[in-house]
CSV table of N, CA and C in Angstrom, one decimal:
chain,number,residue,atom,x,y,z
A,1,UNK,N,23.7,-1.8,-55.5
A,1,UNK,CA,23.7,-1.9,-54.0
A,1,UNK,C,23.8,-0.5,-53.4
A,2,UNK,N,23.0,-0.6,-52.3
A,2,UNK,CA,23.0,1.0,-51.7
A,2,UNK,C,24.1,0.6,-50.4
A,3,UNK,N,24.6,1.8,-50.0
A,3,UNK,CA,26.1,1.5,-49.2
A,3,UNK,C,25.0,1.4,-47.7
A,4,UNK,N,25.8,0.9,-46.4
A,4,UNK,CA,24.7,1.0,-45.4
A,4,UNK,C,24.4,2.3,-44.9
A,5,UNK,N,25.4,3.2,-44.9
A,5,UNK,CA,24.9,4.6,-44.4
A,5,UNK,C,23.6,5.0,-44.8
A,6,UNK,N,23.5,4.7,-46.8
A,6,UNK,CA,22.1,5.0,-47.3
A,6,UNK,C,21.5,4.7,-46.7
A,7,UNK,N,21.0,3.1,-46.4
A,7,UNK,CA,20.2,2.4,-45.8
A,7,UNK,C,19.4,2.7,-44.4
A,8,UNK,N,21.2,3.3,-43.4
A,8,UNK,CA,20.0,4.0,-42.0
A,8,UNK,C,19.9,5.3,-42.7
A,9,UNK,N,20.0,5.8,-43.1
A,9,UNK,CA,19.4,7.2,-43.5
A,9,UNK,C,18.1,7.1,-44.0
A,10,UNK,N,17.9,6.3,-45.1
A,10,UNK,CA,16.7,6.4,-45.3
A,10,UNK,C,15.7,5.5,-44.5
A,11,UNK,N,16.0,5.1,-43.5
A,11,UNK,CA,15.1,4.5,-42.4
A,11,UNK,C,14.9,5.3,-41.0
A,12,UNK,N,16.2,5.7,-41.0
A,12,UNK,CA,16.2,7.4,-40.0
A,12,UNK,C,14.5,8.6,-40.5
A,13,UNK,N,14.9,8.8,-41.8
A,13,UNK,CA,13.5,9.3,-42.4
A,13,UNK,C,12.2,8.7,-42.3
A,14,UNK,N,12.0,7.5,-42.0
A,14,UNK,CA,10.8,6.9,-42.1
A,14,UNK,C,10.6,6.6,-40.4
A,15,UNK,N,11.6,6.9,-39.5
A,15,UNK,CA,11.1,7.1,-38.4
A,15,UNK,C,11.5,5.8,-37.4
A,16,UNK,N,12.7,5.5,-38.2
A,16,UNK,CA,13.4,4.5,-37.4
A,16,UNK,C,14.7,4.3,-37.0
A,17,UNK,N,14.8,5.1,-35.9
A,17,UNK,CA,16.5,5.6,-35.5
A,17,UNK,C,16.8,4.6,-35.1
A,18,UNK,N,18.5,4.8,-35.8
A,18,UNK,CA,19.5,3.4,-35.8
A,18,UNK,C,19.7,2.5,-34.4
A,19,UNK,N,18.9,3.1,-33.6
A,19,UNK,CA,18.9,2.0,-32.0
A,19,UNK,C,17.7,1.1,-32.5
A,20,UNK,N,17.0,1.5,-33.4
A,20,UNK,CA,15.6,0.4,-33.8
A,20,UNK,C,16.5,-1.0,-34.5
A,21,UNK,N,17.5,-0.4,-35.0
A,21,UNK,CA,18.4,-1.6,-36.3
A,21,UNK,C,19.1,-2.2,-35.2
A,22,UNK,N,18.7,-3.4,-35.2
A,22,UNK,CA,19.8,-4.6,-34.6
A,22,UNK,C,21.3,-5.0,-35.7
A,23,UNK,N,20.8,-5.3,-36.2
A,23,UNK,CA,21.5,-5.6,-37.6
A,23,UNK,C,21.0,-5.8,-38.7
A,24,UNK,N,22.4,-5.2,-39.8
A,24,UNK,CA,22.2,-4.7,-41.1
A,24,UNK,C,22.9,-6.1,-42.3
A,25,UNK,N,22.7,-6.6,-42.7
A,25,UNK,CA,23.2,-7.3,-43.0
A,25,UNK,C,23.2,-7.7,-45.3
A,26,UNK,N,24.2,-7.9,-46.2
A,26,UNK,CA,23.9,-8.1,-47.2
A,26,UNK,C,24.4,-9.2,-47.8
A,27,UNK,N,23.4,-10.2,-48.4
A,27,UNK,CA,23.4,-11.4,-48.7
A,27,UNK,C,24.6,-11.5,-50.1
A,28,UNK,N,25.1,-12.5,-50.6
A,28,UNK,CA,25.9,-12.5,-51.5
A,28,UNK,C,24.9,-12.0,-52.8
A,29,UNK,N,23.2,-12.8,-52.9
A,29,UNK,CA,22.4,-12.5,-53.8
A,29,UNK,C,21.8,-11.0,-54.3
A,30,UNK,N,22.5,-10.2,-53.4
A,30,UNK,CA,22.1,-9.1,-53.5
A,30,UNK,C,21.1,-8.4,-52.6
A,31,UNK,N,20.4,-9.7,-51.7
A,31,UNK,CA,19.2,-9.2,-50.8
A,31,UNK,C,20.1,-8.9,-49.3
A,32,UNK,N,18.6,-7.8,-49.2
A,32,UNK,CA,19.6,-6.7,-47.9
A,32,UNK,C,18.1,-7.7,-46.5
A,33,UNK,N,19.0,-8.0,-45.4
A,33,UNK,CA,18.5,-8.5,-44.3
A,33,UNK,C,18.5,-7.4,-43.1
A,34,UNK,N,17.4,-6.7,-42.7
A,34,UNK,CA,17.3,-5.8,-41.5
A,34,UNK,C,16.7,-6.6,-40.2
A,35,UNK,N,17.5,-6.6,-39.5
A,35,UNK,CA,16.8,-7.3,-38.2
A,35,UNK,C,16.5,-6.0,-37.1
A,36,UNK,N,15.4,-6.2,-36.7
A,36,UNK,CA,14.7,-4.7,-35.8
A,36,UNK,C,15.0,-5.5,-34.2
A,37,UNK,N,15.2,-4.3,-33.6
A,37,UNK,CA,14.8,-4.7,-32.2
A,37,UNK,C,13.7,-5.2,-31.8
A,38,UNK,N,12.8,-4.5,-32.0
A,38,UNK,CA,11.2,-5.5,-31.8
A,38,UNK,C,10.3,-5.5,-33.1
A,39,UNK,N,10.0,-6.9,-32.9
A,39,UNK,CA,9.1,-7.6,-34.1
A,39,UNK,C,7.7,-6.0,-34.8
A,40,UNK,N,7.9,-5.6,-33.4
A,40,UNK,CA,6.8,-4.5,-33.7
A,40,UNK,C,7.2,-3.0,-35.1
A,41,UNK,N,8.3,-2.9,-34.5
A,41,UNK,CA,9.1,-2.3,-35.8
A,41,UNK,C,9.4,-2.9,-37.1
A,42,UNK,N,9.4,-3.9,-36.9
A,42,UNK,CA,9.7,-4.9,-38.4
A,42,UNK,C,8.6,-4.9,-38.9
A,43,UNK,N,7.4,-5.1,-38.2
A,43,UNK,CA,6.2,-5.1,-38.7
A,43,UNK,C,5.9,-3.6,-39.6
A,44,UNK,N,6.6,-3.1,-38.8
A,44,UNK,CA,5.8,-1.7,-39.3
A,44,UNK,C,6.8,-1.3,-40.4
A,45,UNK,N,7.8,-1.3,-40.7
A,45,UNK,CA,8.7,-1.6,-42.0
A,45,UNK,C,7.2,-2.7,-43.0
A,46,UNK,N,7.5,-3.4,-42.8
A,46,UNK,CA,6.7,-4.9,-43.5
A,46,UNK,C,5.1,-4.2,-44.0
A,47,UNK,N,4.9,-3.5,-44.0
A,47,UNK,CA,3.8,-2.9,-43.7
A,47,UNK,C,3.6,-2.0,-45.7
A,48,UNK,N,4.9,-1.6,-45.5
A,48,UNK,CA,5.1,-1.6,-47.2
A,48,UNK,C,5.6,-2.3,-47.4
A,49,UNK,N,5.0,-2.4,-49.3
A,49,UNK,CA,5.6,-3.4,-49.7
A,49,UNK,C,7.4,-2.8,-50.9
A,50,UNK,N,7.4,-2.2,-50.4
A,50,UNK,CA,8.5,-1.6,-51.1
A,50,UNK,C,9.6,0.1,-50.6
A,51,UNK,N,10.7,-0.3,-50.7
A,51,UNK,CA,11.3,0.5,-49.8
A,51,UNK,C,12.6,1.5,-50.7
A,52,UNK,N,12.8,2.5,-50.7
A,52,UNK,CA,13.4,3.2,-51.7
A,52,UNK,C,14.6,3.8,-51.2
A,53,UNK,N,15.9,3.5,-51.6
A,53,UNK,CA,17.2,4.1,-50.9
A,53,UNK,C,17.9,4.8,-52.5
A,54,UNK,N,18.0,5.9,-52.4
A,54,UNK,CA,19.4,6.6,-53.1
A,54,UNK,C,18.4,6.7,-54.6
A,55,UNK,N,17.5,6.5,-55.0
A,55,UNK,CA,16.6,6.3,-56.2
A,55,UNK,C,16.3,4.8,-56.9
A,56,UNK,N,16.6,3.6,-55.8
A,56,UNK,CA,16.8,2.2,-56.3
A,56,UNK,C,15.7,1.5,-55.1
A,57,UNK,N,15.1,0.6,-55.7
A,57,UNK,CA,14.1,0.8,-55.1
A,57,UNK,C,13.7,-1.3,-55.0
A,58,UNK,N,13.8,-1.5,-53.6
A,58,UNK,CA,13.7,-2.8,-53.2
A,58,UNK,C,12.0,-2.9,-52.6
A,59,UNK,N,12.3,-4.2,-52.6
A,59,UNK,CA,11.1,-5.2,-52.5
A,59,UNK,C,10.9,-6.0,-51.0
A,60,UNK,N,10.1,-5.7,-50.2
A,60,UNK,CA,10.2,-5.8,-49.1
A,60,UNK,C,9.7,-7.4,-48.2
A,61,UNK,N,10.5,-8.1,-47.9
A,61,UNK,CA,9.8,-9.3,-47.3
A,61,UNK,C,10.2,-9.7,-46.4
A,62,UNK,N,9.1,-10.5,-45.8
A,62,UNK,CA,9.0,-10.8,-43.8
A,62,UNK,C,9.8,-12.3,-43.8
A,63,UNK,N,11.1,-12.2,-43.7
A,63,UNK,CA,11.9,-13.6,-43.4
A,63,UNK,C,11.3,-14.6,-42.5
A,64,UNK,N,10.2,-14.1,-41.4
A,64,UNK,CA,9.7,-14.7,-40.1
A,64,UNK,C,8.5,-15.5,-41.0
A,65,UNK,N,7.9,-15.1,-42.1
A,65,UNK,CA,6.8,-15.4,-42.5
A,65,UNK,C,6.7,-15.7,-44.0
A,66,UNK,N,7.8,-16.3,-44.3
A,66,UNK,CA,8.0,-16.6,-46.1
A,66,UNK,C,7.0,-18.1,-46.0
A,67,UNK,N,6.6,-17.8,-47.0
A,67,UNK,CA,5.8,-18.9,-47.9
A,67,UNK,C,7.0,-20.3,-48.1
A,68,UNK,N,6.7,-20.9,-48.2
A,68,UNK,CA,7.5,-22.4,-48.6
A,68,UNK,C,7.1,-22.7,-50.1
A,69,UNK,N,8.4,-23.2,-50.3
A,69,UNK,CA,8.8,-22.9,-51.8
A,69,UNK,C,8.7,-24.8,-52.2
C-alpha cells in the first residue's frame, strides 16, 4: 500500500492539485478509489492505463464504466 500523502503527491506531479481530489479512498481488497471533481479530470487520469506511486505500480480503472461481470 502506498500511504495517501504518496498518492497526492504523485498526482500533484501529473498535474493534479489536491482541490482536483474529492476523495481518496482504500478498499479492504487493496484497491485505491479516487473520486475527481470533474468527470473531465477522471477522464484524464483514465486516460492511462497505469499509475505509479513510491515504485509500486497500479492498474487503473473507470468505476463509472466497468464491464459487467
Amino acid at each position: 500500500f502506498a500511504d495517501s500523502a504518496a498518492v497526492f503527491d504523485t498526482l500533484a506531479r501529473q498535474d493534479f492539485p489536491p482541490q482536483s481530489i474529492r476523495c481518496l479512498q482504500w478498499r479492504p481488497s487493496g484497491e485505491m478509489i479516487i473520486t475527481f471533481a470533474t468527470s473531465a479530470l477522471k477522464d484524464a487520469l483514465v486516460r492511462n492505463n497505469a499509475f505509479r506511486i513510491q515504485n509500486q505500480s497500479f492498474v487503473i480503472n473507470d468505476e463509472d464504466h466497468k464491464s459487467p461481470s
